[in-house]
Coordinates of C-alpha atoms in Angstrom, one line a residue:
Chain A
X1 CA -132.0 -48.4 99.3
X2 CA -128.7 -49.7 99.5
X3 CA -128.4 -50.3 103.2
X4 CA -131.2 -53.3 102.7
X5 CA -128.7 -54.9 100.9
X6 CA -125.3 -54.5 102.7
X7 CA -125.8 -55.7 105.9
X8 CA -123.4 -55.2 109.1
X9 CA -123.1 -59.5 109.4
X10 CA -122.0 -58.7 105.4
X11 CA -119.3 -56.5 106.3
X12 CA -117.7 -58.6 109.2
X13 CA -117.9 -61.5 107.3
X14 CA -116.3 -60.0 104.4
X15 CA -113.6 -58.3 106.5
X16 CA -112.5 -61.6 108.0
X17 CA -112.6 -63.1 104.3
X18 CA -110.2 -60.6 103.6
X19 CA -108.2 -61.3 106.5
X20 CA -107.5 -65.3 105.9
X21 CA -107.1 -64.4 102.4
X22 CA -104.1 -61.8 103.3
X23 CA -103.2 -64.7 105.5
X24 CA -102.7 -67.7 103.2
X25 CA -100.9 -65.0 100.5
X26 CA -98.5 -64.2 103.3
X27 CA -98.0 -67.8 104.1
X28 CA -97.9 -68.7 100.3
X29 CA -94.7 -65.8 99.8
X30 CA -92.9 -67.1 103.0
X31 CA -93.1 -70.3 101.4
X32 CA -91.8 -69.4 97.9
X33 CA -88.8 -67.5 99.0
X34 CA -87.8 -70.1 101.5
X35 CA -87.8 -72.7 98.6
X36 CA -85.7 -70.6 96.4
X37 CA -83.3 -70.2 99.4
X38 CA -83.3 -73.9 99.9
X39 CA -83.1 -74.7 96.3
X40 CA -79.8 -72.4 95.1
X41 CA -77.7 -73.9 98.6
X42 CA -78.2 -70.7 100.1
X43 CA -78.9 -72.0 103.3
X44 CA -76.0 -74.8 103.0
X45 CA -73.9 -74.0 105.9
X46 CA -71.0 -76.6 103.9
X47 CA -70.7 -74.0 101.1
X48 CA -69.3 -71.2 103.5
X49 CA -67.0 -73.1 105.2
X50 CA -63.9 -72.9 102.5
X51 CA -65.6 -69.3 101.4
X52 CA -63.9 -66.9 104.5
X53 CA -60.6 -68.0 104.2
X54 CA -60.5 -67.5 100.2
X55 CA -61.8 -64.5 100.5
X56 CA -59.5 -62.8 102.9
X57 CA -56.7 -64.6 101.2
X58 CA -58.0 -62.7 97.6
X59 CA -58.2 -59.6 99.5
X60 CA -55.2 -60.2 100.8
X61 CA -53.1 -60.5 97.4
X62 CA -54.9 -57.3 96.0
X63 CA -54.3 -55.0 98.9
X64 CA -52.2 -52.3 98.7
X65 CA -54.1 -51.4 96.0
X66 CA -51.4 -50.2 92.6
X67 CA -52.3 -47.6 90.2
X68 CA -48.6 -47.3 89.1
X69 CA -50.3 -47.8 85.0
X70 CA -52.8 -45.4 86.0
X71 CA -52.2 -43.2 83.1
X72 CA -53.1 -45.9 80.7
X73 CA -56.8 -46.0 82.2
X74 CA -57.8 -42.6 81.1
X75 CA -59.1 -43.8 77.9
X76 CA -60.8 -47.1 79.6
X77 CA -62.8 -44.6 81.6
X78 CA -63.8 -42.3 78.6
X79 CA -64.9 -45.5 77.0
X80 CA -67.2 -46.2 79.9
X81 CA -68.9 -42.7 80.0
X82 CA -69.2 -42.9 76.3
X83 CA -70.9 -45.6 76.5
X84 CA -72.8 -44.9 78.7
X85 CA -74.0 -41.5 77.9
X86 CA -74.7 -42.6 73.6
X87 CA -76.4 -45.9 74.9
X88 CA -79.0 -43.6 77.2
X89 CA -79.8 -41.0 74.6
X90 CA -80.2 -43.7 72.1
X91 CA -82.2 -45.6 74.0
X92 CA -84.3 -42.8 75.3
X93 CA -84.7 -41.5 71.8
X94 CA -86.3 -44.9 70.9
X95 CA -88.0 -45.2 73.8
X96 CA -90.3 -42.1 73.5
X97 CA -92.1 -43.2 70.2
X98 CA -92.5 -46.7 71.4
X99 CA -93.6 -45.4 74.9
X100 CA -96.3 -43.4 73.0
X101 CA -97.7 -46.1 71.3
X102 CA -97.8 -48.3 74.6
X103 CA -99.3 -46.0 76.5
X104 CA -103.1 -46.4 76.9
X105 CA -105.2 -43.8 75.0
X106 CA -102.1 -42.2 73.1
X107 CA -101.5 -43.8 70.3
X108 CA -104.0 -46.2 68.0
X109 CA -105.5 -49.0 70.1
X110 CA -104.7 -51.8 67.6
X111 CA -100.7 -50.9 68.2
X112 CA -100.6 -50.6 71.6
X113 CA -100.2 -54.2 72.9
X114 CA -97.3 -55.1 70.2
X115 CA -95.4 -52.0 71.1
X116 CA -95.8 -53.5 75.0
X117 CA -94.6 -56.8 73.8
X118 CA -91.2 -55.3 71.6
X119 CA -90.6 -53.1 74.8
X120 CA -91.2 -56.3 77.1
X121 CA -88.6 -58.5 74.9
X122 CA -86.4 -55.5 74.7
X123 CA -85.8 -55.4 78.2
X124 CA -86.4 -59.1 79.2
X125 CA -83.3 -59.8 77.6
X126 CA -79.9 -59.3 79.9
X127 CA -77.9 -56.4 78.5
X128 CA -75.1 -58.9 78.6
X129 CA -76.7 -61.4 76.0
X130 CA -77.4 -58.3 74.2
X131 CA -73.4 -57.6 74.7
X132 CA -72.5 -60.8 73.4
X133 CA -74.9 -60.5 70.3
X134 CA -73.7 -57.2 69.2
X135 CA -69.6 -58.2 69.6
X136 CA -70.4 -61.2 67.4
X137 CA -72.6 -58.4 64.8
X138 CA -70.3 -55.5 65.0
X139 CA -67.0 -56.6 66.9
X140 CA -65.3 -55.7 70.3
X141 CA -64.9 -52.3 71.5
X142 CA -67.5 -49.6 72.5
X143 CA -69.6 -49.7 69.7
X144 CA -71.4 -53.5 70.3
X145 CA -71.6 -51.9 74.4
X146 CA -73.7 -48.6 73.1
X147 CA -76.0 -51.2 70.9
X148 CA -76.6 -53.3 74.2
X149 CA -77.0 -50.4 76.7
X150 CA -79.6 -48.2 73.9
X151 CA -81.6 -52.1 73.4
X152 CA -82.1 -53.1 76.9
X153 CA -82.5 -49.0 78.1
X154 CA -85.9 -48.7 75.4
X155 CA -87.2 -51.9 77.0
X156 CA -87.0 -49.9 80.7
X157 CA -87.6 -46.6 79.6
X158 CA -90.6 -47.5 76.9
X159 CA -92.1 -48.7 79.9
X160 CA -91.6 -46.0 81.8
X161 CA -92.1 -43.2 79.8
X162 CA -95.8 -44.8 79.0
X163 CA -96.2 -44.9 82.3
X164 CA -95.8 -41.5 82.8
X165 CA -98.2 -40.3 79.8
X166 CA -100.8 -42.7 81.2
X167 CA -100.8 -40.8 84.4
X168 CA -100.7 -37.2 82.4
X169 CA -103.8 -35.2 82.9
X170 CA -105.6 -34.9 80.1
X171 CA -107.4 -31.7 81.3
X172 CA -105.0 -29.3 80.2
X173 CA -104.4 -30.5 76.5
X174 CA -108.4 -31.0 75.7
X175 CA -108.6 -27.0 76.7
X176 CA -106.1 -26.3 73.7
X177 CA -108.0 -28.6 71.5
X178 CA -111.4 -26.5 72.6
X179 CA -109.4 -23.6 71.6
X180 CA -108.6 -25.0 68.3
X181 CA -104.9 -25.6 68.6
X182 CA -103.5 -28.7 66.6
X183 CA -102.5 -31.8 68.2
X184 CA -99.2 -30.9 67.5
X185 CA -99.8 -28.0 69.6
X186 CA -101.1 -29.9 72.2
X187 CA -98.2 -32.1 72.7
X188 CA -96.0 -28.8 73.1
X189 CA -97.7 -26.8 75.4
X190 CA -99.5 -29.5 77.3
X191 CA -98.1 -33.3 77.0
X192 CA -94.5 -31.7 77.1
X193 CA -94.7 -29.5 79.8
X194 CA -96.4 -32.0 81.8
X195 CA -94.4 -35.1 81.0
X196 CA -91.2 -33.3 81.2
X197 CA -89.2 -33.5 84.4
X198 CA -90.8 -36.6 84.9
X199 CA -89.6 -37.7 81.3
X200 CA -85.7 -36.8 82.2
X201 CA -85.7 -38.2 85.9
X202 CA -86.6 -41.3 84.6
X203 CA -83.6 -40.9 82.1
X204 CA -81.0 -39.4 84.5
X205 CA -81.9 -42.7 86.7
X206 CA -80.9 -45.0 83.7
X207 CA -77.8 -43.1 83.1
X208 CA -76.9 -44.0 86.3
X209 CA -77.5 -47.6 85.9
X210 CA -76.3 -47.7 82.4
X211 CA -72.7 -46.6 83.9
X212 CA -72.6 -49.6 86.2
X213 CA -74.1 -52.0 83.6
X214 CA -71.4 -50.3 80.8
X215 CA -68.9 -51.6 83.2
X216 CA -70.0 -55.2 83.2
X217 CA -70.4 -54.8 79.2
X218 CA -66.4 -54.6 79.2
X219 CA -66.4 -58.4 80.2
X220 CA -68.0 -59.6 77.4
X221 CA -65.6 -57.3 74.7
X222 CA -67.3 -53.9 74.5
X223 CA -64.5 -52.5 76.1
X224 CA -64.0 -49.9 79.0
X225 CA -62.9 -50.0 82.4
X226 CA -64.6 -53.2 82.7
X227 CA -62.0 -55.0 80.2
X228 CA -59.2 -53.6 82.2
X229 CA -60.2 -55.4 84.7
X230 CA -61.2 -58.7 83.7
X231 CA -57.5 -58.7 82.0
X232 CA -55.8 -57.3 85.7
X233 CA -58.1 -60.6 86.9
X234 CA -56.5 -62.9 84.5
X235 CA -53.2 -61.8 84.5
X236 CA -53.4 -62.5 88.6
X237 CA -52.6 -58.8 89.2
X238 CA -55.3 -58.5 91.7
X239 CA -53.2 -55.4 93.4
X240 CA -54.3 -53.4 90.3
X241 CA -57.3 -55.0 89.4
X242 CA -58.4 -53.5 93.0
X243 CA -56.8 -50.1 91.7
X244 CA -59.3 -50.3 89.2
X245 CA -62.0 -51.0 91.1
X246 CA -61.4 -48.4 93.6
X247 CA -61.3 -46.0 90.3
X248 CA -64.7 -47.3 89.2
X249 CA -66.3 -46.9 92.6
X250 CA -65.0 -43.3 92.4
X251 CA -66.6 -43.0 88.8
X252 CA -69.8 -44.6 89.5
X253 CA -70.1 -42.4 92.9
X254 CA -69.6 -39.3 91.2
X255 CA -72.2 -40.1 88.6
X256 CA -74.8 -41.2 91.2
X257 CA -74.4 -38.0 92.9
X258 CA -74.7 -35.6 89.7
X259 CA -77.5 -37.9 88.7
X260 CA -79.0 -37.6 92.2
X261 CA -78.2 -34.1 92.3
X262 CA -80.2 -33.2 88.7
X263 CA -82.9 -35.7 89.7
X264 CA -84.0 -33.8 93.5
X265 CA -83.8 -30.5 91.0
X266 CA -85.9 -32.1 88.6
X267 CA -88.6 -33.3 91.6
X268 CA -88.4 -30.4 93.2
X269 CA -89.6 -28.5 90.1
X270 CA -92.6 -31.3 89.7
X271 CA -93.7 -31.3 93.5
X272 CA -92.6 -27.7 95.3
Chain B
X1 CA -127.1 -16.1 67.4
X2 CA -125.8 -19.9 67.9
X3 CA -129.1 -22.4 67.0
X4 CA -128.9 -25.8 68.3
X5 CA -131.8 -27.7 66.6
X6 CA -132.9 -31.7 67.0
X7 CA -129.3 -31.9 69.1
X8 CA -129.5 -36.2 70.3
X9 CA -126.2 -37.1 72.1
X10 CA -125.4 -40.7 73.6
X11 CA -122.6 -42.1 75.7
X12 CA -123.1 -45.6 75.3
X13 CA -126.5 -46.8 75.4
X14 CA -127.6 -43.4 77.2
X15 CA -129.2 -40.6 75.7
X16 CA -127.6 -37.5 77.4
X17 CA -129.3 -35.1 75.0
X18 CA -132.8 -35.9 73.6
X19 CA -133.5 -34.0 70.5
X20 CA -132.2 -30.7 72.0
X21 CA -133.4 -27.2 70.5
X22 CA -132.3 -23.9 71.5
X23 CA -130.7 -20.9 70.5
X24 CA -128.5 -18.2 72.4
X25 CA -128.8 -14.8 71.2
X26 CA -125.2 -12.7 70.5
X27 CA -124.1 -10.7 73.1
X28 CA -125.7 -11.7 76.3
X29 CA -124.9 -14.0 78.9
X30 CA -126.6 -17.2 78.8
X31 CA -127.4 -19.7 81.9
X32 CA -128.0 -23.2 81.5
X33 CA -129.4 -24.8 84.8
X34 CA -130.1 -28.0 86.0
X35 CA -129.4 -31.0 88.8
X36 CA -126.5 -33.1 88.1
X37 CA -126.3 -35.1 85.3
X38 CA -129.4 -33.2 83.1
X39 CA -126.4 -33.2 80.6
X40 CA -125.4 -29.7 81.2
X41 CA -121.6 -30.0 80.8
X42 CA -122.5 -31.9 77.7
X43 CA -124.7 -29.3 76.2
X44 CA -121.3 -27.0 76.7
X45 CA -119.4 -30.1 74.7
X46 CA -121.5 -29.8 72.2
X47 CA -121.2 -26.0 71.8
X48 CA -117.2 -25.9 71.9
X49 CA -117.6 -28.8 69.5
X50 CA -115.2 -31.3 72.0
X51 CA -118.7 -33.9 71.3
X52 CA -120.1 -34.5 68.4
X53 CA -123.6 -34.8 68.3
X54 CA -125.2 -38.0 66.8
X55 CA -127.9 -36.0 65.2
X56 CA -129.2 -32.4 65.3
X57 CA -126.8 -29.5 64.3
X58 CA -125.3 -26.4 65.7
X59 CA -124.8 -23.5 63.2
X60 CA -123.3 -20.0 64.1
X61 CA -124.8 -16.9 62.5
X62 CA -122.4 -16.3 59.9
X63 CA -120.4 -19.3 59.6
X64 CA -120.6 -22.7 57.4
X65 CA -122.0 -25.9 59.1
X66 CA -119.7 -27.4 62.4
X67 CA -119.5 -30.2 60.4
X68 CA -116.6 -28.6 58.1
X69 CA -113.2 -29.0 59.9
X70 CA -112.2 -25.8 58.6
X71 CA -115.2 -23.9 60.0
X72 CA -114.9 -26.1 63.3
X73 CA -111.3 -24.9 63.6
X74 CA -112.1 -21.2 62.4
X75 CA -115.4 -21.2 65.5
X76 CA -112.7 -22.9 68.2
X77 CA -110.2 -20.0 67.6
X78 CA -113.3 -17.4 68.2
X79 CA -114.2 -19.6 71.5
X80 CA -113.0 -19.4 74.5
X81 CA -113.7 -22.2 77.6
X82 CA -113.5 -22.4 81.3
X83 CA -113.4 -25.8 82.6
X84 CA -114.8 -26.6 86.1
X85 CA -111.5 -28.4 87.1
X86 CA -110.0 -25.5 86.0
X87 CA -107.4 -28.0 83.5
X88 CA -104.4 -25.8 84.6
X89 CA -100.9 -27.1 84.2
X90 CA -99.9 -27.4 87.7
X91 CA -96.5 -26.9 87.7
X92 CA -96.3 -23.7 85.2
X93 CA -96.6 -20.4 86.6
X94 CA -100.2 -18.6 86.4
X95 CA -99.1 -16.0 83.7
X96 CA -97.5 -19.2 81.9
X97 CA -101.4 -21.5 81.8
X98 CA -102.5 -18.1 80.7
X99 CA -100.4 -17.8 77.9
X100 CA -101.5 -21.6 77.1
X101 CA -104.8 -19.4 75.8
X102 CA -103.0 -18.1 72.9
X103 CA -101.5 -21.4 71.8
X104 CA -103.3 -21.2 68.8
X105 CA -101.5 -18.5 67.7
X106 CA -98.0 -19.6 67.8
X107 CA -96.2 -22.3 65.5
X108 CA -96.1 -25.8 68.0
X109 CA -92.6 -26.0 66.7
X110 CA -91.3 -21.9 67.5
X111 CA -88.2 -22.3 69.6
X112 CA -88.8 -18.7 70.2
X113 CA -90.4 -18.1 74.0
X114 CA -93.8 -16.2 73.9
X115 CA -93.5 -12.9 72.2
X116 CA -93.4 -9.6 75.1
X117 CA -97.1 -8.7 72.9
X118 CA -98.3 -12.0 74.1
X119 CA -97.0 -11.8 78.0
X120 CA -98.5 -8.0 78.1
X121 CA -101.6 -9.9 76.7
X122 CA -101.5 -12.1 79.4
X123 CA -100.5 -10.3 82.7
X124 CA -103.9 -8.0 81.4
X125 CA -105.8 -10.8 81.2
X126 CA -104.3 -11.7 84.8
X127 CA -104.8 -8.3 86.4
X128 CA -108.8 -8.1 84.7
X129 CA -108.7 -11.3 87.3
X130 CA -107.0 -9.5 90.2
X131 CA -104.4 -12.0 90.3
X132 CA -101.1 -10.0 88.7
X133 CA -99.3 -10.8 91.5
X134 CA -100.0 -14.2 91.7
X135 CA -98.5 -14.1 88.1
X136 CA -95.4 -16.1 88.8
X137 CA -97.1 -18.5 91.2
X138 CA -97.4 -22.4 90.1
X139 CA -100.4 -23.2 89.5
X140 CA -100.4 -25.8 92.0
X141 CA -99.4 -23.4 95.0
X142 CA -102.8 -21.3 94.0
X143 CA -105.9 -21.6 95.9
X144 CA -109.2 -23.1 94.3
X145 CA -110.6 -19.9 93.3
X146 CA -107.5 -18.5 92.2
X147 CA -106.9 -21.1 90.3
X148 CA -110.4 -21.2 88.8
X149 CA -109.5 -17.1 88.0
X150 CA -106.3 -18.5 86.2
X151 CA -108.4 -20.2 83.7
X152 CA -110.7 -17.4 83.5
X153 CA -107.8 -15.2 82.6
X154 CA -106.8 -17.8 79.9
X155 CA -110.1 -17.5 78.5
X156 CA -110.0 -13.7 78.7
X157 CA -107.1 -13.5 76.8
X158 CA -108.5 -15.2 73.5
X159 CA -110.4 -12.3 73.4
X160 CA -113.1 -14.5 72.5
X161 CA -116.8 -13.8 70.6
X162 CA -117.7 -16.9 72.1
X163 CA -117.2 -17.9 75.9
X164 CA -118.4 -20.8 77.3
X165 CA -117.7 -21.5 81.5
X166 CA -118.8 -25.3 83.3
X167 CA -119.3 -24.1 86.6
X168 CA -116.8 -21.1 86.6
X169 CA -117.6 -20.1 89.9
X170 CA -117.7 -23.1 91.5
X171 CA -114.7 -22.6 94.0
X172 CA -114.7 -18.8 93.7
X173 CA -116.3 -16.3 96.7
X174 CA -119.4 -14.9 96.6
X175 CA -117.3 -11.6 96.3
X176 CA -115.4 -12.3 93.5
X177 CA -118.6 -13.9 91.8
X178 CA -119.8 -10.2 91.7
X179 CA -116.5 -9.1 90.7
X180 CA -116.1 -11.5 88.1
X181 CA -119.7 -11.6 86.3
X182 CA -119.5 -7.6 86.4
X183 CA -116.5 -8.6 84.0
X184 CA -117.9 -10.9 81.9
X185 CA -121.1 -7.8 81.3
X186 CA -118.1 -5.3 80.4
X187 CA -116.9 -7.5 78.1
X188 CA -120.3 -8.3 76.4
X189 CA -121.4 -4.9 76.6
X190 CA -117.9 -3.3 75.2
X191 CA -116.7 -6.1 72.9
X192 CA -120.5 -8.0 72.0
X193 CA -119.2 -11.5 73.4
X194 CA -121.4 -14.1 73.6
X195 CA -121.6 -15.6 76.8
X196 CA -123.1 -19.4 77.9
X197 CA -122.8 -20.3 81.4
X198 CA -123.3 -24.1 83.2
X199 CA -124.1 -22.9 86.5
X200 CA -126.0 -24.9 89.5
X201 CA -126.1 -22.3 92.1
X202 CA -129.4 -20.6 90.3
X203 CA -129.6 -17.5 92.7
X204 CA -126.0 -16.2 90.7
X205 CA -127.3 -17.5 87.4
X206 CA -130.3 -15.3 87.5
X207 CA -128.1 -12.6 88.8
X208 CA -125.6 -12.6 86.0
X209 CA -127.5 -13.5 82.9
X210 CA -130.1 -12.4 80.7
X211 CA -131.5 -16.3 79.4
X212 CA -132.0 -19.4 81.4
X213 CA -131.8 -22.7 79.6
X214 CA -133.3 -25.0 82.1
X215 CA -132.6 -28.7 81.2
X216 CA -134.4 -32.0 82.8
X217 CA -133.2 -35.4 81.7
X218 CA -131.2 -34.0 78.5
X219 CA -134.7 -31.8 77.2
X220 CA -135.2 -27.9 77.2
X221 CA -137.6 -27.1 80.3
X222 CA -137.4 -23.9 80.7
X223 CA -136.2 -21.5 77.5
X224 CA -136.7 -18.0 78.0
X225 CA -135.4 -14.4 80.2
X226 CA -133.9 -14.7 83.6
X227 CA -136.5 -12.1 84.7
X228 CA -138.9 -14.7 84.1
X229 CA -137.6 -17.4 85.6
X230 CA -140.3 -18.3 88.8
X231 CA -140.3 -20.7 91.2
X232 CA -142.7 -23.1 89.3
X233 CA -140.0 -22.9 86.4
X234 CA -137.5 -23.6 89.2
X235 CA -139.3 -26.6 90.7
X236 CA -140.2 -28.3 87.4
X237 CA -135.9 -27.9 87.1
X238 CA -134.6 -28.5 90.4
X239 CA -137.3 -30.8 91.9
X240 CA -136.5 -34.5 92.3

């Protein structure tokens, strides 16, 4: 019945559709990115010429590298990790109820899309314009940094964590309901289970990031490591401020690894 | 006795069920038959109360209408259900989807693990299956029958009066088949469960039941014992 309808001529003709359509969208990108190169001076050959010799002439003033106020950065650092680890859980925390109600088919229909659009502002905001807000609301130091990392982390990890319910199979929880178990019950022994590891991989991952992007936070006033070095910057003392650096690479390396490290764990539990 | 009478389900503009009357005696294993899509798995919705019929009713010997939430919830903890995709939690062990069968009888918000009573209760369940040591298995490293004897195990468990199986040997060998329906007959012959079968492979339905429902196009067409089940009874089923 069906092959009177799709005829071979239908299917080559359609293939090569395909195939100029694939074509012009390929064409169409090339085109895009070549005009953002064009238009930010990218490709301006005149805007490298000074650029080498400033830049071995910076790295020149900030090498050897001095930690002799090392002691003082102790608390700097804690600030970062702080940060970084309150701004996570608080973020994550939000994230799950608002992931809920954006997921499809969780939560009630009618809710769903404005809980997409708080979660889409959320995290279409820099969390440095979300630094800046909260210094001017709560003043410099830590506290406006946590704000900024828990606002901008719901937006990403709403997201996220709907996805990941979206994808959850159903199977498993309408068993329980057949066996008359509450929908409370369902959610812990067959939404939690399930969702899990996947839940805190996605959540290790922005504890990673939020350690970087605590770091940056410290230029706008919300303290840490960061402010150390924007002031090492200013006060010309590039020897330390690459001190600092060199500190901060350290920091962030060993958080990426411990991150990475929980995260294979994690994966292996989901996929082995 | 469970008496469906004047049962009418639709999904959409589709009638699945067609003012749908039957009833399935107590303790006795029960085959509903039919090609794909006669509405089958639906009937089986119906009967653990996951769909709601649109009109018609189900009543239980013994208990008030399904329509009560309290009576629903009181007939789901006597029921028991094994899904055709077997609706296992892949990455738990096999004694741990097993113990998901008892979830009704622990508080959601215990931060206690299952009680020993309950994993006793469970690695039975799993050796009435023949798959004790399989027990700390994932689920997802199980083969498609032992997988589908996980959520038979989980069904077990409940200790159910009522137990209702979509295709439970679907992915399971003709061995185990035998294995498995002389299990079900212990149980209804020891413990009076109620059995209801959706089963497409009718050579094992006849073998293992005692009634044939035989649906066409969501209506009863064939109602009565397996014995009697013919070939004409077959062909008015299974014919296209």
């Amino acid at each position: 019945m069906y092959a009177e309808a799709v005829t071979i001529d239908a299917i080559l003709a359609d293939g090569h559709r395909r195939a100029r359509r694939s074509g012009a969208t390929a064409v169409l990108a090339a085109a895009v990115i070549l005009a953002a190169f064009v238009y930010s001076d990218a490709l301006d050959p005149k805007r490298y010429r000074d650029a080498l010799p400033t830049i071995l002439t910076l790295f020149g003033d900030a090498v050897p590298p001095d930690f002799a106020r090392w002691r003082s950065w102790g608390k700097p650092l804690l600030d970062t990790l702080a940060m970084s680890v309150v701004g996570t859980v608080l973020g994550g925390l939000t994230a799950i109820p608002l992931g809920a109600l954006a997921a499809r088919g969780s939560g009630p229909a009618w809710l769903r899309h404005p809980a997409l659009l708080l979660l889409n502002t959320l995290r279409s905001i820099p969390g440095l314009i979300w630094g800046v807000l909260f210094v001017a609301a709560v003043g410099f130091g830590p506290l406006p940094g946590i704000f900024a990392l828990a606002f901008h982390s719901t937006g990403m990890l709403g997201k996220f964590y709907a996805e990941i319910l979206e994808h959850m199979d159903p199977a498993p929880g309408n068993a329980l309901r057949s066996h008359g178990v509450s929908e409370l019950g369902v959610l812990r022994f067959s939404v939690w289970p399930q969702i899990m590891p996947r839940l805190m991989d996605v959540t290790l991952y922005r504890w990673e990031h939020n350690v970087r992007a605590a770091t940056t936070l410290g230029m706008v006033g919300c303290g840490g490591i960061g402010q150390e070095i924007v002031v090492a910057l200013d006060q010309f003392e590039y020897r330390e401020a690459s001190a600092l650096i060199l500190v901060l690479l350290a920091l962030v390396t060993a958080i990426g690894m411990l991150g990475a490290g929980l995260r294979v764990r994690l994966l292996e539990r989901i996929s082995s | 006795m469970i008496r469906l009478e004047n049962v009418t389900v639709r999904r959409g503009q589709n009638e699945v069920l067609h003012h749908l009357s039957a009833e399935i005696p107590s303790a006795s294993i029960t085959a509903v038959v039919g090609r794909s899509g006669v509405g089958k798995s639906t009937l089986l919705g119906v009967l653990n109360g996951l769909i709601r019929p649109v009109s018609g009713q189900v009543s239980v010997a013994g208990m008030a209408a399904m329509t009560c939430p309290v009576s629903l919830r009181e007939y789901r903890r006597r029921t028991a259900t094994v899904f055709q995709e077997h609706a296992l939690i892949d990455r738990l062990p096999a004694i741990d989807n097993v113990l998901l069968g008892l979830a009704d009888r622990r508080h959601p918000l215990s931060p206690l693990p299952w009680s020993n009573d309950m994993r006793s209760q469970a690695a039975v369940a799993l050796n009435e299956v023949g798959l004790l040591h399989r027990a700390t298995a994932r689920a997802d490293r199980l083969s498609g029958g032992e997988r589908q004897r996980v959520g038979v195990a989980r069904a077990l468990v409940r200790k159910p009066s009522l137990l209702l199986g979509d295709e439970p040997f679907a992915s399971v060998d003709p061995a185990l088949v035998g294995q498995i329906g002389d299990m079900l007959r212990e149980q209804v012959a020891r413990n009076g469960m109620t059995v209801v079968l959706v089963m497409h492979q009718i050579e094992t339905a006849l073998a293992l039941s005692d009634k044939v429902i035989g649906l066409v196009n969501g209506e009863v067409a064939y109602d009565g014992p397996a014995c009697e089940f013919d070939t004409e009874a077959q062909e008015r089923i299974f014919s296209m």
